């Protein structure tokens, strides 16, 4: 590898902090440069299918890189990290002695999620709603009720962009756009670091939907890109991911 080699990475927004640290660590060892481009995984997948070029795609699900592979726009897809769902509340939010299912079904509650289809976080939220109903935690029809009730505030083509270095979830809660978000625990933790008044509640284990992240090399990827993919899957990369709240796939 030479200092002139640039690895272009398209990556899920929830990986911003972790991959930024991982890229700097890889650069210091390899001499290559990593150019990171973050966004909602579904929107990034559409850009790649539309002809935009990158070396590596790090998605918040397996389905989007697998869709690229099926279209001949990616090589073999491998899982490399896992996330979980949490509730991130506005200051003062609580379950009020209710179960998670009961609280989220309160019609007066402004429930925020990401945009399904465009952002896997929204897809996972929908699966979480389905699990609430399937588990018996709420009555038949509750999944559809939650899906209709939820406000799709992030991860879409027209969703707001926060100022640099600020959590979009913290920003929207501060603006009063939602009372609580269903989002990745890593996102919730980062928002709570910005504002300690934001409560973070883990989703009960029996209702959680594991988010498996997929990594795919794209056509024409350089040896440096292959090395960076190996770094992310290797011991040092996995340790960095764990430090940001992710777990092994």
PDB file of N, CA, C and O in Angstrom, residues 92-121:
ATOM      1  N   UNK A  92     -37.404  13.862  31.216  1.00  0.00           N
ATOM      2  CA  UNK A  92     -38.607  13.581  31.981  1.00  0.00           C
ATOM      3  C   UNK A  92     -39.402  12.387  31.481  1.00  0.00           C
ATOM      4  O   UNK A  92     -40.365  11.967  32.141  1.00  0.00           O
ATOM      5  N   UNK A  93     -39.028  11.827  30.342  1.00  0.00           N
ATOM      6  CA  UNK A  93     -39.763  10.665  29.842  1.00  0.00           C
ATOM      7  C   UNK A  93     -39.561   9.469  30.762  1.00  0.00           C
ATOM      8  O   UNK A  93     -38.479   9.228  31.273  1.00  0.00           O
ATOM      9  N   UNK A  94     -40.633   8.705  30.983  1.00  0.00           N
ATOM     10  CA  UNK A  94     -40.543   7.457  31.744  1.00  0.00           C
ATOM     11  C   UNK A  94     -41.640   6.525  31.265  1.00  0.00           C
ATOM     12  O   UNK A  94     -42.535   6.921  30.498  1.00  0.00           O
ATOM     13  N   UNK A  95     -41.577   5.302  31.730  1.00  0.00           N
ATOM     14  CA  UNK A  95     -42.620   4.327  31.377  1.00  0.00           C
ATOM     15  C   UNK A  95     -43.884   4.531  32.204  1.00  0.00           C
ATOM     16  O   UNK A  95     -44.917   3.929  31.914  1.00  0.00           O
ATOM     17  N   UNK A  96     -43.828   5.348  33.240  1.00  0.00           N
ATOM     18  CA  UNK A  96     -44.971   5.637  34.110  1.00  0.00           C
ATOM     19  C   UNK A  96     -45.564   4.369  34.710  1.00  0.00           C
ATOM     20  O   UNK A  96     -46.784   4.240  34.849  1.00  0.00           O
ATOM     21  N   UNK A  97     -44.682   3.418  35.026  1.00  0.00           N
ATOM     22  CA  UNK A  97     -45.141   2.179  35.645  1.00  0.00           C
ATOM     23  C   UNK A  97     -45.778   1.202  34.684  1.00  0.00           C
ATOM     24  O   UNK A  97     -46.281   0.157  35.107  1.00  0.00           O
ATOM     25  N   UNK A  98     -45.763   1.521  33.399  1.00  0.00           N
ATOM     26  CA  UNK A  98     -46.352   0.647  32.398  1.00  0.00           C
ATOM     27  C   UNK A  98     -45.282  -0.216  31.741  1.00  0.00           C
ATOM     28  O   UNK A  98     -44.079   0.020  31.880  1.00  0.00           O
ATOM     29  N   UNK A  99     -45.729  -1.211  31.001  1.00  0.00           N
ATOM     30  CA  UNK A  99     -44.798  -1.972  30.176  1.00  0.00           C
ATOM     31  C   UNK A  99     -44.393  -1.114  28.987  1.00  0.00           C
ATOM     32  O   UNK A  99     -45.050  -0.109  28.665  1.00  0.00           O
ATOM     33  N   UNK A 100     -43.307  -1.500  28.317  1.00  0.00           N
ATOM     34  CA  UNK A 100     -42.878  -0.775  27.122  1.00  0.00           C
ATOM     35  C   UNK A 100     -44.003  -0.741  26.099  1.00  0.00           C
ATOM     36  O   UNK A 100     -44.294   0.291  25.494  1.00  0.00           O
ATOM     37  N   UNK A 101     -44.657  -1.876  25.892  1.00  0.00           N
ATOM     38  CA  UNK A 101     -45.736  -1.953  24.901  1.00  0.00           C
ATOM     39  C   UNK A 101     -46.871  -0.994  25.255  1.00  0.00           C
ATOM     40  O   UNK A 101     -47.356  -0.241  24.397  1.00  0.00           O
ATOM     41  N   UNK A 102     -47.292  -1.003  26.505  1.00  0.00           N
ATOM     42  CA  UNK A 102     -48.389  -0.119  26.923  1.00  0.00           C
ATOM     43  C   UNK A 102     -48.020   1.345  26.743  1.00  0.00           C
ATOM     44  O   UNK A 102     -48.826   2.156  26.270  1.00  0.00           O
ATOM     45  N   UNK A 103     -46.783   1.675  27.107  1.00  0.00           N
ATOM     46  CA  UNK A 103     -46.360   3.083  27.031  1.00  0.00           C
ATOM     47  C   UNK A 103     -46.311   3.566  25.582  1.00  0.00           C
ATOM     48  O   UNK A 103     -46.755   4.674  25.270  1.00  0.00           O
ATOM     49  N   UNK A 104     -45.761   2.729  24.689  1.00  0.00           N
ATOM     50  CA  UNK A 104     -45.639   3.153  23.300  1.00  0.00           C
ATOM     51  C   UNK A 104     -46.991   3.248  22.607  1.00  0.00           C
ATOM     52  O   UNK A 104     -47.144   3.995  21.633  1.00  0.00           O
ATOM     53  N   UNK A 105     -47.974   2.509  23.110  1.00  0.00           N
ATOM     54  CA  UNK A 105     -49.305   2.535  22.510  1.00  0.00           C
ATOM     55  C   UNK A 105     -50.159   3.700  23.002  1.00  0.00           C
ATOM     56  O   UNK A 105     -51.285   3.875  22.537  1.00  0.00           O
ATOM     57  N   UNK A 106     -49.634   4.507  23.908  1.00  0.00           N
ATOM     58  CA  UNK A 106     -50.362   5.689  24.370  1.00  0.00           C
ATOM     59  C   UNK A 106     -50.575   6.621  23.182  1.00  0.00           C
ATOM     60  O   UNK A 106     -49.616   7.109  22.577  1.00  0.00           O
ATOM     61  N   UNK A 107     -51.809   6.889  22.797  1.00  0.00           N
ATOM     62  CA  UNK A 107     -52.061   7.719  21.601  1.00  0.00           C
ATOM     63  C   UNK A 107     -51.552   9.148  21.742  1.00  0.00           C
ATOM     64  O   UNK A 107     -51.361   9.838  20.728  1.00  0.00           O
ATOM     65  N   UNK A 108     -51.320   9.583  22.962  1.00  0.00           N
ATOM     66  CA  UNK A 108     -50.829  10.958  23.155  1.00  0.00           C
ATOM     67  C   UNK A 108     -49.310  11.048  23.031  1.00  0.00           C
ATOM     68  O   UNK A 108     -48.753  12.151  22.982  1.00  0.00           O
ATOM     69  N   UNK A 109     -48.651   9.898  22.968  1.00  0.00           N
ATOM     70  CA  UNK A 109     -47.192   9.876  22.917  1.00  0.00           C
ATOM     71  C   UNK A 109     -46.705  10.134  21.490  1.00  0.00           C
ATOM     72  O   UNK A 109     -47.174   9.503  20.541  1.00  0.00           O
ATOM     73  N   UNK A 110     -45.762  11.047  21.352  1.00  0.00           N
ATOM     74  CA  UNK A 110     -45.147  11.283  20.045  1.00  0.00           C
ATOM     75  C   UNK A 110     -43.947  10.348  19.922  1.00  0.00           C
ATOM     76  O   UNK A 110     -42.903  10.563  20.531  1.00  0.00           O
ATOM     77  N   UNK A 111     -44.149   9.295  19.136  1.00  0.00           N
ATOM     78  CA  UNK A 111     -43.183   8.205  19.007  1.00  0.00           C
ATOM     79  C   UNK A 111     -42.398   8.382  17.716  1.00  0.00           C
ATOM     80  O   UNK A 111     -42.966   8.328  16.623  1.00  0.00           O
ATOM     81  N   UNK A 112     -41.102   8.594  17.823  1.00  0.00           N
ATOM     82  CA  UNK A 112     -40.266   8.815  16.653  1.00  0.00           C
ATOM     83  C   UNK A 112     -39.495   7.573  16.248  1.00  0.00           C
ATOM     84  O   UNK A 112     -39.025   6.818  17.105  1.00  0.00           O
ATOM     85  N   UNK A 113     -39.395   7.368  14.946  1.00  0.00           N
ATOM     86  CA  UNK A 113     -38.568   6.283  14.410  1.00  0.00           C
ATOM     87  C   UNK A 113     -37.860   6.807  13.164  1.00  0.00           C
ATOM     88  O   UNK A 113     -38.121   7.915  12.691  1.00  0.00           O
ATOM     89  N   UNK A 114     -36.981   5.985  12.610  1.00  0.00           N
ATOM     90  CA  UNK A 114     -36.362   6.314  11.334  1.00  0.00           C
ATOM     91  C   UNK A 114     -37.279   5.838  10.207  1.00  0.00           C
ATOM     92  O   UNK A 114     -38.298   5.193  10.450  1.00  0.00           O
ATOM     93  N   UNK A 115     -36.907   6.130   8.981  1.00  0.00           N
ATOM     94  CA  UNK A 115     -37.765   5.878   7.825  1.00  0.00           C
ATOM     95  C   UNK A 115     -37.554   4.470   7.284  1.00  0.00           C
ATOM     96  O   UNK A 115     -36.481   4.181   6.732  1.00  0.00           O
ATOM     97  N   UNK A 116     -38.533   3.581   7.422  1.00  0.00           N
ATOM     98  CA  UNK A 116     -38.374   2.219   6.888  1.00  0.00           C
ATOM     99  C   UNK A 116     -38.102   2.243   5.384  1.00  0.00           C
ATOM    100  O   UNK A 116     -38.583   3.111   4.660  1.00  0.00           O
ATOM    101  N   UNK A 117     -37.310   1.295   4.931  1.00  0.00           N
ATOM    102  CA  UNK A 117     -36.947   1.238   3.518  1.00  0.00           C
ATOM    103  C   UNK A 117     -35.694   2.029   3.229  1.00  0.00           C
ATOM    104  O   UNK A 117     -34.761   1.507   2.625  1.00  0.00           O
ATOM    105  N   UNK A 118     -35.654   3.255   3.681  1.00  0.00           N
ATOM    106  CA  UNK A 118     -34.474   4.095   3.475  1.00  0.00           C
ATOM    107  C   UNK A 118     -33.411   3.819   4.534  1.00  0.00           C
ATOM    108  O   UNK A 118     -32.215   3.806   4.244  1.00  0.00           O
ATOM    109  N   UNK A 119     -33.847   3.599   5.766  1.00  0.00           N
ATOM    110  CA  UNK A 119     -32.934   3.436   6.897  1.00  0.00           C
ATOM    111  C   UNK A 119     -33.299   2.159   7.650  1.00  0.00           C
ATOM    112  O   UNK A 119     -34.428   2.026   8.141  1.00  0.00           O
ATOM    113  N   UNK A 120     -32.375   1.199   7.752  1.00  0.00           N
ATOM    114  CA  UNK A 120     -32.693  -0.038   8.461  1.00  0.00           C
ATOM    115  C   UNK A 120     -33.193   0.166   9.886  1.00  0.00           C
ATOM    116  O   UNK A 120     -33.944  -0.668  10.393  1.00  0.00           O
ATOM    117  N   UNK A 121     -32.815   1.270  10.539  1.00  0.00           N
ATOM    118  CA  UNK A 121     -33.312   1.515  11.893  1.00  0.00           C
ATOM    119  C   UNK A 121     -34.837   1.572  11.901  1.00  0.00           C
ATOM    120  O   UNK A 121     -35.486   1.134  12.855  1.00  0.00           O
TER     121      UNK A 121
END
